[in-house]
Coordinates of C-alpha atoms in Angstrom, one line a residue:
Chain A
M1 CA 41.1 38.6 49.3
V2 CA 41.3 40.5 46.0
K3 CA 44.2 42.6 47.4
R4 CA 46.0 39.4 48.5
I5 CA 45.7 37.9 45.0
F6 CA 46.8 41.1 43.5
M7 CA 49.8 41.3 45.8
F8 CA 50.7 37.7 45.1
Y9 CA 51.0 38.4 41.3
Y10 CA 52.5 41.9 41.9
D11 CA 55.3 40.5 44.1
G12 CA 55.7 37.5 41.8
F13 CA 56.4 39.7 38.8
R14 CA 58.5 42.2 40.7
S15 CA 60.9 39.6 42.0
M16 CA 61.3 37.9 38.7
T17 CA 64.9 37.7 37.4
W18 CA 65.3 35.2 34.5
G19 CA 61.5 35.5 33.8
R20 CA 61.7 39.2 32.5
P21 CA 63.1 38.5 29.1
L22 CA 60.6 35.7 28.7
W23 CA 57.7 38.1 29.4
L24 CA 59.2 40.5 26.9
I25 CA 59.2 37.7 24.3
I26 CA 55.7 36.7 25.1
L27 CA 54.4 40.3 24.7
V28 CA 56.3 40.9 21.4
K29 CA 55.0 37.6 20.2
L30 CA 51.4 38.3 21.1
F31 CA 51.7 41.7 19.5
I32 CA 53.0 40.4 16.2
M33 CA 50.3 37.6 16.3
F34 CA 47.2 39.6 17.2
F35 CA 48.1 43.1 15.9
I36 CA 50.0 42.4 12.7
L37 CA 49.4 38.8 11.5
K38 CA 45.7 38.5 12.4
I39 CA 44.7 42.0 11.2
F40 CA 46.7 42.3 8.1
F41 CA 47.4 38.7 6.9
F42 CA 44.8 36.4 8.4
P43 CA 41.2 37.6 8.1
D44 CA 38.5 35.0 8.6
I45 CA 37.6 34.7 4.9
L46 CA 34.0 33.5 5.4
R47 CA 33.2 35.9 8.1
K48 CA 34.7 38.8 6.2
N49 CA 33.2 38.1 2.7
F50 CA 29.7 36.9 3.7
R51 CA 27.0 38.4 6.0
S52 CA 25.1 35.3 7.1
D53 CA 25.6 31.6 7.7
A54 CA 23.2 31.0 4.8
E55 CA 25.5 32.8 2.4
R56 CA 28.6 31.0 3.8
S57 CA 26.9 27.6 3.3
D58 CA 26.0 28.6 -0.2
H59 CA 29.5 29.6 -1.0
V60 CA 31.1 26.5 0.4
L61 CA 28.5 24.3 -1.4
E62 CA 29.4 26.1 -4.7
Q63 CA 33.1 25.4 -4.0
L64 CA 32.5 21.7 -3.1
T65 CA 30.2 21.0 -6.1
N66 CA 32.1 23.0 -8.7
P67 CA 35.7 22.2 -8.1
Chain B
M1 CA 38.7 17.9 -11.3
F2 CA 40.1 21.1 -9.8
E3 CA 41.7 22.1 -13.1
S4 CA 41.1 25.7 -12.1
I5 CA 43.0 25.6 -8.9
D6 CA 46.6 26.8 -8.7
M7 CA 48.6 23.8 -7.3
S8 CA 51.3 26.1 -6.0
L9 CA 48.6 27.7 -3.7
V10 CA 47.8 24.2 -2.3
D11 CA 51.5 23.4 -1.9
W12 CA 52.3 26.8 -0.2
S13 CA 49.2 26.5 2.1
R14 CA 50.2 23.0 3.1
G15 CA 53.8 24.2 3.6
Q16 CA 52.7 27.1 5.8
F17 CA 50.5 24.9 7.9
A18 CA 53.1 22.2 8.2
L19 CA 55.7 24.8 9.2
T20 CA 53.5 26.2 11.9
A21 CA 52.3 22.9 13.3
M22 CA 55.9 21.5 13.4
F23 CA 57.2 24.6 15.1
H24 CA 54.4 24.5 17.7
W25 CA 55.2 20.9 18.3
V26 CA 58.8 21.7 19.2
F27 CA 57.4 23.1 22.5
V28 CA 54.3 21.1 23.3
P29 CA 55.8 17.6 24.1
L30 CA 58.4 19.0 26.4
T31 CA 55.8 21.0 28.2
L32 CA 53.5 17.9 28.5
G33 CA 56.3 15.6 29.9
L34 CA 58.4 18.0 31.9
S35 CA 55.3 19.3 33.8
F36 CA 54.8 15.8 35.2
I37 CA 58.5 15.2 36.0
V38 CA 58.6 18.6 37.9
A39 CA 55.4 17.5 39.8
F40 CA 57.0 14.2 40.8
M41 CA 60.2 16.0 42.0
H42 CA 58.0 18.6 43.8
T43 CA 56.1 15.7 45.5
I44 CA 59.4 14.1 46.7
Y45 CA 60.4 17.5 48.1
F46 CA 57.1 17.9 49.8
R47 CA 57.4 14.4 51.4
T48 CA 61.1 14.6 52.4
G49 CA 61.7 18.4 52.9
Q50 CA 65.3 17.9 51.5
E51 CA 66.7 21.0 50.0
E52 CA 68.3 19.0 47.2
W53 CA 64.9 18.0 45.8
K54 CA 63.7 21.6 46.1
K55 CA 66.7 22.7 44.1
M56 CA 66.0 20.0 41.5
T57 CA 62.3 21.0 41.3
K58 CA 63.1 24.7 40.8
F59 CA 65.8 24.0 38.1
W60 CA 63.5 21.8 35.9
M61 CA 60.6 24.1 36.7
K62 CA 62.7 26.9 35.3
L63 CA 63.4 25.0 32.0
F64 CA 59.7 24.1 31.8
G65 CA 58.9 27.8 32.2
I66 CA 61.3 28.9 29.4
N67 CA 59.8 26.3 27.0
F68 CA 56.2 27.2 28.1
A69 CA 56.7 30.9 27.6
I70 CA 58.4 30.7 24.2
G71 CA 55.9 28.1 22.9
V72 CA 52.7 29.6 24.4
A73 CA 50.1 30.7 21.8
T74 CA 52.1 29.5 18.9
G75 CA 49.2 27.1 18.2
I76 CA 46.8 30.0 17.8
I77 CA 48.4 30.8 14.5
L78 CA 47.0 27.4 13.3
E79 CA 43.5 28.7 14.0
F80 CA 44.2 31.9 12.1
E81 CA 45.2 29.7 9.1
F82 CA 42.1 27.6 9.4
G83 CA 40.0 30.7 8.9
T84 CA 42.1 32.2 6.1
N85 CA 43.8 29.5 4.2
W86 CA 41.4 26.6 4.9
S87 CA 38.0 28.2 4.9
N88 CA 36.2 25.4 3.1
Y89 CA 37.6 22.9 5.5
S90 CA 36.8 25.1 8.6
W91 CA 33.2 25.3 7.4
F92 CA 32.9 21.6 6.5
V93 CA 34.1 20.5 9.9
G94 CA 33.1 23.5 12.0
D95 CA 31.1 22.0 14.8
I96 CA 33.4 19.1 15.2
F97 CA 36.4 21.3 15.7
G98 CA 34.5 24.0 17.5
T99 CA 33.2 21.9 20.4
P100 CA 36.4 20.2 21.4
L101 CA 38.4 23.5 21.2
A102 CA 35.8 25.4 23.1
V103 CA 36.0 22.7 25.9
E104 CA 39.8 23.1 25.8
G105 CA 39.5 26.9 26.1
I106 CA 37.2 26.7 29.1
F107 CA 38.7 23.8 31.2
A108 CA 42.4 23.4 30.3
F109 CA 43.5 26.9 29.5
F110 CA 42.1 28.4 32.7
L111 CA 43.4 25.5 34.8
E112 CA 46.8 25.8 33.3
S113 CA 47.1 29.5 33.3
T114 CA 45.8 29.9 36.9
F115 CA 48.0 27.3 38.4
I116 CA 51.2 28.0 36.5
A117 CA 51.4 31.4 38.3
I118 CA 51.1 29.8 41.7
M119 CA 53.6 27.1 40.7
F120 CA 56.2 29.7 39.9
F121 CA 55.4 32.5 42.4
G122 CA 54.2 30.3 45.2
W123 CA 57.4 29.4 46.9
N124 CA 57.0 30.5 50.6
K125 CA 53.9 32.5 49.6
V126 CA 51.2 29.8 49.7
S127 CA 51.1 26.6 51.8
K128 CA 53.3 23.8 50.7
R129 CA 50.4 21.5 50.0
F130 CA 48.6 24.1 47.9
H131 CA 51.8 24.9 46.1
L132 CA 52.3 21.1 45.3
A133 CA 48.7 20.9 44.2
A134 CA 49.4 23.8 41.8
S135 CA 52.3 21.9 40.2
W136 CA 50.1 18.9 39.6
L137 CA 47.2 20.9 38.3
T138 CA 49.5 22.7 35.8
A139 CA 50.7 19.3 34.6
F140 CA 47.1 18.0 34.3
G141 CA 45.9 21.3 32.7
A142 CA 48.7 21.2 30.1
N143 CA 47.9 17.6 29.2
L144 CA 44.1 18.2 29.1
S145 CA 44.8 20.9 26.5
A146 CA 46.3 18.3 24.3
V147 CA 43.2 16.0 24.7
W148 CA 40.8 18.2 22.8
I149 CA 43.1 19.1 19.9
L150 CA 44.0 15.4 19.5
V151 CA 40.3 14.5 19.6
A152 CA 39.7 16.9 16.7
N153 CA 42.7 15.6 14.8
S154 CA 41.5 12.0 15.4
W155 CA 38.1 13.0 13.8
M156 CA 40.0 14.1 10.7
Q157 CA 41.6 10.6 10.6
N158 CA 38.5 8.7 11.3
P159 CA 35.3 10.8 11.1
V160 CA 32.8 9.2 13.4
G161 CA 30.0 10.5 15.6
T162 CA 28.8 13.0 13.0
V163 CA 26.4 13.4 10.1
F164 CA 26.8 15.6 7.0
N165 CA 24.1 18.2 6.7
P166 CA 23.8 18.9 2.9
L167 CA 21.7 22.0 3.5
T168 CA 24.5 23.8 5.4
A169 CA 27.5 21.8 3.9
R170 CA 28.6 21.1 7.5
N171 CA 29.2 18.1 9.5
E172 CA 27.2 18.0 12.7
M173 CA 28.0 16.1 15.8
T174 CA 25.5 13.3 16.6
S175 CA 27.4 12.0 19.6
F176 CA 30.0 13.8 21.5
W177 CA 31.1 10.7 23.2
D178 CA 31.6 8.9 19.9
V179 CA 33.9 11.7 18.7
A180 CA 35.7 12.1 22.0
L181 CA 36.1 8.4 22.9
S182 CA 36.6 6.9 19.5
E183 CA 39.3 4.2 19.4
T184 CA 41.4 6.5 17.2
A185 CA 41.1 9.4 19.6
V186 CA 41.9 7.3 22.7
I187 CA 45.0 5.6 21.1
K188 CA 46.2 8.8 19.6
F189 CA 45.9 10.7 22.9
L190 CA 47.8 7.9 24.8
H191 CA 50.5 7.5 22.2
T192 CA 51.1 11.3 21.8
I193 CA 51.1 11.9 25.6
T194 CA 53.3 9.0 26.5
S195 CA 55.7 9.7 23.7
S196 CA 55.9 13.3 25.0
F197 CA 56.7 12.0 28.4
L198 CA 59.5 9.9 26.8
L199 CA 60.8 13.1 25.0
A200 CA 61.0 14.9 28.3
S201 CA 62.8 12.0 30.0
I202 CA 65.5 11.9 27.3
F203 CA 65.8 15.6 27.7
V204 CA 66.4 15.4 31.5
I205 CA 68.7 12.4 31.1
G206 CA 70.7 14.2 28.4
V207 CA 71.0 17.5 30.4
S208 CA 71.9 15.6 33.6
A209 CA 74.6 13.8 31.5
W210 CA 76.1 17.1 30.6
F211 CA 76.5 18.0 34.3
L212 CA 78.1 14.6 35.0
L213 CA 80.5 15.1 32.1
K214 CA 81.4 18.5 33.6
N215 CA 81.7 16.8 37.1
R216 CA 79.1 19.4 38.4
E217 CA 76.0 18.9 40.6
V218 CA 76.6 15.1 40.7
L219 CA 73.9 14.3 43.2
F220 CA 71.4 16.5 41.5
A221 CA 72.2 14.9 38.1
R222 CA 72.0 11.3 39.5
R223 CA 68.7 11.9 41.1
S224 CA 67.3 13.7 38.0
T225 CA 68.4 10.7 35.9
I226 CA 66.7 8.2 38.2
I227 CA 63.4 10.1 38.1
A228 CA 63.7 10.6 34.3
G229 CA 64.8 6.9 33.9
V230 CA 61.7 5.6 35.6
F231 CA 59.5 8.0 33.8
G232 CA 61.3 7.2 30.5
V233 CA 61.1 3.4 30.8
L234 CA 57.4 3.4 31.7
A235 CA 56.6 5.9 29.0
A236 CA 58.5 4.0 26.4
L237 CA 56.7 0.7 27.2
V238 CA 53.3 2.4 27.0
T239 CA 54.3 4.2 23.8
I240 CA 55.1 0.8 22.3
L241 CA 51.9 -0.8 23.5
T242 CA 49.8 2.2 22.1
G243 CA 51.8 2.1 18.9
D244 CA 50.8 -1.5 18.5
S245 CA 47.1 -0.7 19.1
S246 CA 47.5 2.1 16.7
A247 CA 48.6 -0.3 14.0
R248 CA 45.4 -2.3 14.5
D249 CA 43.3 0.9 14.4
I250 CA 45.0 2.2 11.2
A251 CA 44.6 -1.2 9.6
R252 CA 40.9 -0.8 10.1
T253 CA 40.3 2.8 9.5
Q254 CA 43.2 3.8 7.1
P255 CA 44.6 0.7 5.4
M256 CA 46.4 2.8 2.8
K257 CA 48.4 4.5 5.4
L258 CA 49.4 1.2 6.9
A259 CA 50.4 -0.1 3.5
A260 CA 52.4 3.1 2.8
I261 CA 54.3 3.0 6.1
E262 CA 55.3 -0.6 5.7
G263 CA 56.0 -0.3 1.9
L264 CA 53.5 -3.1 1.3
F265 CA 52.7 -2.8 -2.4
D266 CA 51.0 -6.2 -2.7
G267 CA 48.8 -7.6 0.0
Q268 CA 49.7 -10.9 1.5
T269 CA 49.1 -13.4 4.3
R270 CA 52.0 -13.7 6.8
A271 CA 52.8 -10.1 6.0
P272 CA 56.2 -9.2 7.4
L273 CA 57.0 -6.2 9.7
L274 CA 60.0 -4.5 8.2
A275 CA 62.7 -3.6 10.7
I276 CA 64.7 -1.7 8.2
G277 CA 64.8 -1.3 4.4
A278 CA 65.7 1.0 1.5
L279 CA 63.4 1.7 -1.2
R280 CA 64.6 2.0 -4.8
R281 CA 65.0 5.6 -6.2
D282 CA 62.7 4.7 -9.1
A283 CA 60.1 3.1 -6.7
T284 CA 56.8 4.7 -7.8
K285 CA 53.7 4.9 -5.8
M286 CA 51.7 2.6 -8.1
P287 CA 52.4 -1.1 -7.9
D288 CA 53.9 -2.2 -11.2
G289 CA 55.1 -5.7 -10.5
N290 CA 58.8 -4.7 -10.0
E291 CA 60.7 -5.1 -6.8
K292 CA 60.5 -1.8 -4.8
F293 CA 63.3 -2.4 -2.3
I294 CA 67.0 -2.4 -2.6
F295 CA 67.1 -4.4 0.6
K296 CA 64.8 -5.1 3.4
I297 CA 65.0 -7.0 6.7
G298 CA 61.6 -8.0 8.2
F299 CA 60.0 -10.5 10.6
P300 CA 57.6 -12.7 8.5
G301 CA 53.9 -12.9 9.8
V302 CA 54.5 -10.1 12.5
L303 CA 52.5 -7.4 10.6
S304 CA 49.7 -9.9 10.1
Y305 CA 49.8 -10.7 13.8
M306 CA 49.8 -7.0 14.8
V307 CA 46.7 -6.4 12.6
H308 CA 44.7 -9.6 13.1
L309 CA 46.4 -11.3 16.1
D310 CA 46.9 -14.1 13.6
T311 CA 50.1 -14.6 11.6
D312 CA 48.2 -15.9 8.7
G313 CA 45.9 -12.9 8.5
F314 CA 45.7 -11.0 5.2
V315 CA 47.0 -7.4 5.2
P316 CA 46.0 -5.5 2.0
G317 CA 48.7 -3.8 0.0
I318 CA 48.5 -0.7 -2.1
S319 CA 47.5 -2.7 -5.2
D320 CA 44.6 -4.4 -3.4
L321 CA 43.3 -1.0 -2.2
V322 CA 43.7 0.8 -5.5
Y323 CA 42.5 -2.1 -7.9
G324 CA 40.2 -3.7 -5.4
N325 CA 40.2 -7.3 -4.0
E326 CA 36.9 -9.1 -4.4
E327 CA 38.0 -12.0 -2.2
Q328 CA 38.8 -9.6 0.6
G329 CA 35.7 -7.4 0.0
I330 CA 37.7 -4.4 -1.0
L331 CA 36.1 -2.0 -3.5
S332 CA 38.4 -0.7 -6.2
Y333 CA 39.3 3.1 -6.3
E334 CA 37.6 3.3 -9.7
E335 CA 34.3 2.1 -8.2
R336 CA 34.7 4.5 -5.3
I337 CA 35.4 7.4 -7.7
E338 CA 32.1 6.6 -9.4
R339 CA 30.2 6.4 -6.2
G340 CA 31.7 9.6 -4.9
S341 CA 30.9 11.4 -8.1
V342 CA 27.3 10.3 -7.6
A343 CA 27.3 11.9 -4.2
I344 CA 28.9 15.2 -5.4
Q345 CA 26.4 15.3 -8.3
T346 CA 23.5 14.8 -5.9
L347 CA 24.7 17.7 -3.8
K348 CA 25.1 19.7 -7.0
E349 CA 21.6 18.9 -8.1
M350 CA 20.2 19.8 -4.7
K351 CA 21.9 23.2 -4.8
R352 CA 20.8 23.9 -8.4
A353 CA 17.2 23.0 -7.4
K354 CA 17.4 25.4 -4.4
D355 CA 18.8 28.2 -6.7
R356 CA 15.9 27.8 -9.2
G357 CA 13.3 27.3 -6.4
D358 CA 12.4 23.7 -7.3
E359 CA 11.3 22.6 -3.8
V360 CA 10.4 19.1 -4.9
T361 CA 13.8 18.1 -6.4
Y362 CA 15.5 20.1 -3.5
A363 CA 13.8 17.9 -0.9
A364 CA 14.3 14.7 -2.8
M365 CA 18.0 15.3 -3.2
A366 CA 18.4 16.4 0.4
E367 CA 16.5 13.4 1.6
K368 CA 19.1 11.0 0.2
F369 CA 21.7 12.3 2.7
S370 CA 19.6 11.1 5.6
D371 CA 19.1 7.6 4.1
P372 CA 21.7 5.4 5.9
K373 CA 21.9 2.9 2.9
W374 CA 22.6 5.8 0.4
V375 CA 25.1 7.3 2.8
E376 CA 26.9 4.0 3.1
D377 CA 26.8 3.3 -0.6
Y378 CA 27.6 6.8 -1.9
F379 CA 28.4 9.5 0.6
Q380 CA 31.0 7.5 2.4
H381 CA 33.0 7.7 -0.9
F382 CA 32.2 11.5 -1.4
G383 CA 35.9 12.6 -1.4
F384 CA 36.8 10.0 -4.2
G385 CA 34.5 12.0 -6.5
Y386 CA 37.0 14.8 -6.8
F387 CA 39.6 12.4 -8.5
K388 CA 39.8 11.1 -12.0
K389 CA 40.0 7.4 -12.9
A390 CA 43.1 8.3 -15.0
D391 CA 45.0 9.7 -12.0
L392 CA 44.7 6.9 -9.4
D393 CA 48.3 7.8 -8.4
D394 CA 46.9 11.0 -6.7
L395 CA 45.0 8.8 -4.2
I396 CA 48.2 7.2 -2.9
P397 CA 50.3 8.9 -0.2
N398 CA 54.0 9.5 -0.6
V399 CA 55.2 6.0 0.2
K400 CA 59.0 6.8 0.6
L401 CA 58.3 9.7 3.0
N402 CA 55.9 7.6 5.1
F403 CA 58.1 4.5 5.1
Y404 CA 61.2 6.3 6.3
S405 CA 59.4 8.6 8.8
F406 CA 57.7 5.6 10.4
H407 CA 60.9 3.5 10.7
I408 CA 63.0 6.5 11.9
M409 CA 60.3 6.9 14.6
V410 CA 60.3 3.3 15.6
I411 CA 64.1 2.8 15.6
L412 CA 64.5 5.9 17.7
G413 CA 61.8 4.8 20.1
V414 CA 63.7 1.6 20.7
H415 CA 66.9 3.6 21.3
F416 CA 65.1 5.7 23.9
L417 CA 63.8 2.7 25.8
I418 CA 67.3 1.2 25.9
L419 CA 69.0 4.4 26.9
S420 CA 66.4 5.2 29.6
A421 CA 66.7 1.6 31.0
I422 CA 70.6 1.7 31.1
A423 CA 70.6 5.2 32.6
L424 CA 68.1 4.1 35.3
W425 CA 70.0 0.9 36.0
L426 CA 73.4 2.5 36.3
A427 CA 72.2 5.7 38.1
M428 CA 70.5 3.5 40.8
R429 CA 73.8 1.8 41.3
N430 CA 75.7 5.1 41.3
R431 CA 77.7 4.1 38.3
W432 CA 76.0 6.3 35.6
G433 CA 78.8 8.8 35.8
N434 CA 81.5 6.2 35.3
H435 CA 80.9 5.6 31.6
K436 CA 81.8 8.8 29.7
W437 CA 80.8 7.3 26.3
L438 CA 77.3 6.6 27.6
L439 CA 77.0 10.1 28.9
W440 CA 78.0 11.4 25.5
I441 CA 75.3 9.2 23.9
A442 CA 72.8 10.6 26.3
L443 CA 73.8 14.2 25.6
L444 CA 73.9 13.7 21.8
S445 CA 70.4 12.0 22.1
I446 CA 68.7 15.2 23.3
P447 CA 67.5 16.3 19.9
L448 CA 66.5 12.8 18.7
P449 CA 63.1 12.5 20.4
W450 CA 62.0 15.8 18.6
I451 CA 63.0 14.1 15.4
A452 CA 61.0 10.9 16.4
S453 CA 58.0 13.0 17.4
Q454 CA 57.9 15.1 14.2
A455 CA 58.4 11.9 12.2
G456 CA 55.3 10.5 14.0
W457 CA 53.3 13.5 13.0
V458 CA 54.6 13.3 9.3
V459 CA 53.2 9.7 9.3
A460 CA 49.9 10.8 10.8
E461 CA 49.4 13.7 8.5
L462 CA 51.1 12.7 5.2
G463 CA 50.0 9.1 5.6
R464 CA 46.4 10.4 5.5
Q465 CA 46.9 12.2 2.2
P466 CA 45.3 13.1 -0.2
W467 CA 42.6 13.6 2.5
V468 CA 42.2 16.4 5.0
V469 CA 39.1 14.6 6.4
Y470 CA 39.6 10.9 5.6
E471 CA 37.9 10.0 2.4
L472 CA 35.4 12.8 2.7
M473 CA 37.3 15.9 1.9
P474 CA 40.5 16.0 -0.2
T475 CA 43.1 18.5 0.9
I476 CA 42.8 20.2 -2.5
A477 CA 39.1 20.9 -1.9
A478 CA 39.8 22.3 1.6
V479 CA 42.0 25.2 0.6
T480 CA 40.7 28.8 0.1
R481 CA 41.2 30.2 -3.3
L482 CA 43.7 33.0 -2.5
D483 CA 46.7 34.5 -4.3
A484 CA 49.5 32.0 -3.9
G485 CA 51.9 34.9 -3.5
A486 CA 50.2 36.1 -0.4
V487 CA 50.6 32.7 1.2
Q488 CA 54.2 32.5 0.2
L489 CA 54.8 35.9 1.9
T490 CA 53.3 34.7 5.2
F491 CA 55.3 31.4 4.9
W492 CA 58.5 33.4 4.9
I493 CA 57.4 35.8 7.7
F494 CA 56.7 32.7 9.7
T495 CA 60.1 31.2 8.8
L496 CA 61.9 34.3 10.1
T497 CA 59.7 34.7 13.2
F498 CA 59.9 31.0 14.1
S499 CA 63.7 30.9 13.6
A500 CA 64.1 33.9 15.9
L501 CA 61.9 32.3 18.6
F502 CA 63.8 29.0 18.2
I503 CA 67.1 30.7 18.6
A504 CA 65.8 32.6 21.7
E505 CA 64.6 29.3 23.2
I506 CA 68.0 27.6 22.7
K507 CA 70.0 30.6 23.9
I508 CA 67.9 31.1 27.1
M509 CA 67.7 27.4 27.8
L510 CA 71.5 27.0 27.4
S511 CA 72.4 29.9 29.6
Q512 CA 70.1 28.7 32.4
I513 CA 71.5 25.1 32.1
K514 CA 75.0 26.4 32.3
K515 CA 74.1 28.4 35.4
G516 CA 72.9 25.1 36.8
P517 CA 70.5 24.5 39.7
G518 CA 72.3 26.8 42.0
G519 CA 72.3 29.8 39.5
H520 CA 69.9 32.6 39.4

């Protein structure tokens, strides 16, 4: 069963014609998104700067009450 | 308030988010609509066994695949931006956004990503019935993905089914069903989905018109036009009906948005629905007693009827909402600013008490947020507390942008209904290819549903301003205090990346369309 599923996908990808450049675009796009943008430009600010949810709550409360 | 915040940071953050969301929305509606059109064609092939229907299914499936591949995962960038640029907002709404998006991840993504492979690779590899089921499940999976993000957006427009926890500064869900099945969410889902079906129908009719103009694949183009015509007429009718329901919902939940999109500066009974109009260049947001329109053509009483099902119903204008209207029970913005300030001050007192270890004051302040009467009288106006009475103008959305976006959407929507109906009528009589000027209109109409769809989102998002969560959190309070230059840099990176992807989409689509259904 596992082999059949594997062969289904394997044959599908091998016999692709117009789909190949699309896969290239998808892979380049995902690389840019997850290995460049996410790592270097889009950190999760609250997760990065605070260790616990209590600290995060405290920070946001400070921001909301001292605009 | 917010004297300390750099306004260019807010503008660049908003611009970056708008750019990402609008780019993402280039792909989504075509995926939603085309998936069902392909499933219908596949069903006809399954039932008839005719090769022509298989050819059609494979051709439109190929265009669906190109659009899906280029657009896939562009929405994830929005989630990056929530965490980086909108951290206050993300924390404030966390549970509300988290649950629907988690449900989306589990159900829709797996359904969609599993069956899309079977849909594309399954020809002659799996049974015909299972292959057809994969096409339908891909369509349902794609549309299910849209449900949850639209539920989350609807909560931002009309925050229901939740309670604010002052101890954590987060909104917590009290009823999943109140959030998921709020009137706003149901109407928004139906309106968005059916307008996406309409967009895909106009795309299919337009591309088919190109084949007819070239005198190529005539049977294929005629049949595609019939399927898309039926789909388009039905989708257009439901889009109009849900748009009508949406007007009633907006009148109830966001009356300022309704006033802005109709350019209704002063409230009135027998309020007209404007078909078309031009606002004066110097028309300011605040009512000043001067005429705001160069010209306008409207239908007296129709807006009142849409809102109240009564042509004599009163529809509040911008001035009623800003200055209040005692007769109609509308509080002035000045009053709401005072009440919102009390709510913010209470939250501040609570935090200060916690910081100095004053348990009694802390508990007393926190207790207020669980008192329904206090919540109704003060917390419901929380967001207003961030504004000054001297700057009431900041509380009114951009009237011109909302007015024109809304009317462009409506006028184009009517055009799509007429075009779909004419295309269907003539294609069924085998006369659609005889009128070259009509074929040209269909071809040139291809980009128009994208303009209408984006205009609809402009109304939804800019009509809600200055709020990110309606009347609870202003956009300015939601933004993370970052260096504006860093946001500007990513804005330009996105502009370049998105432009490259958009050009790739157009080039690959055009080359496959030119090859036609017989090409490989």
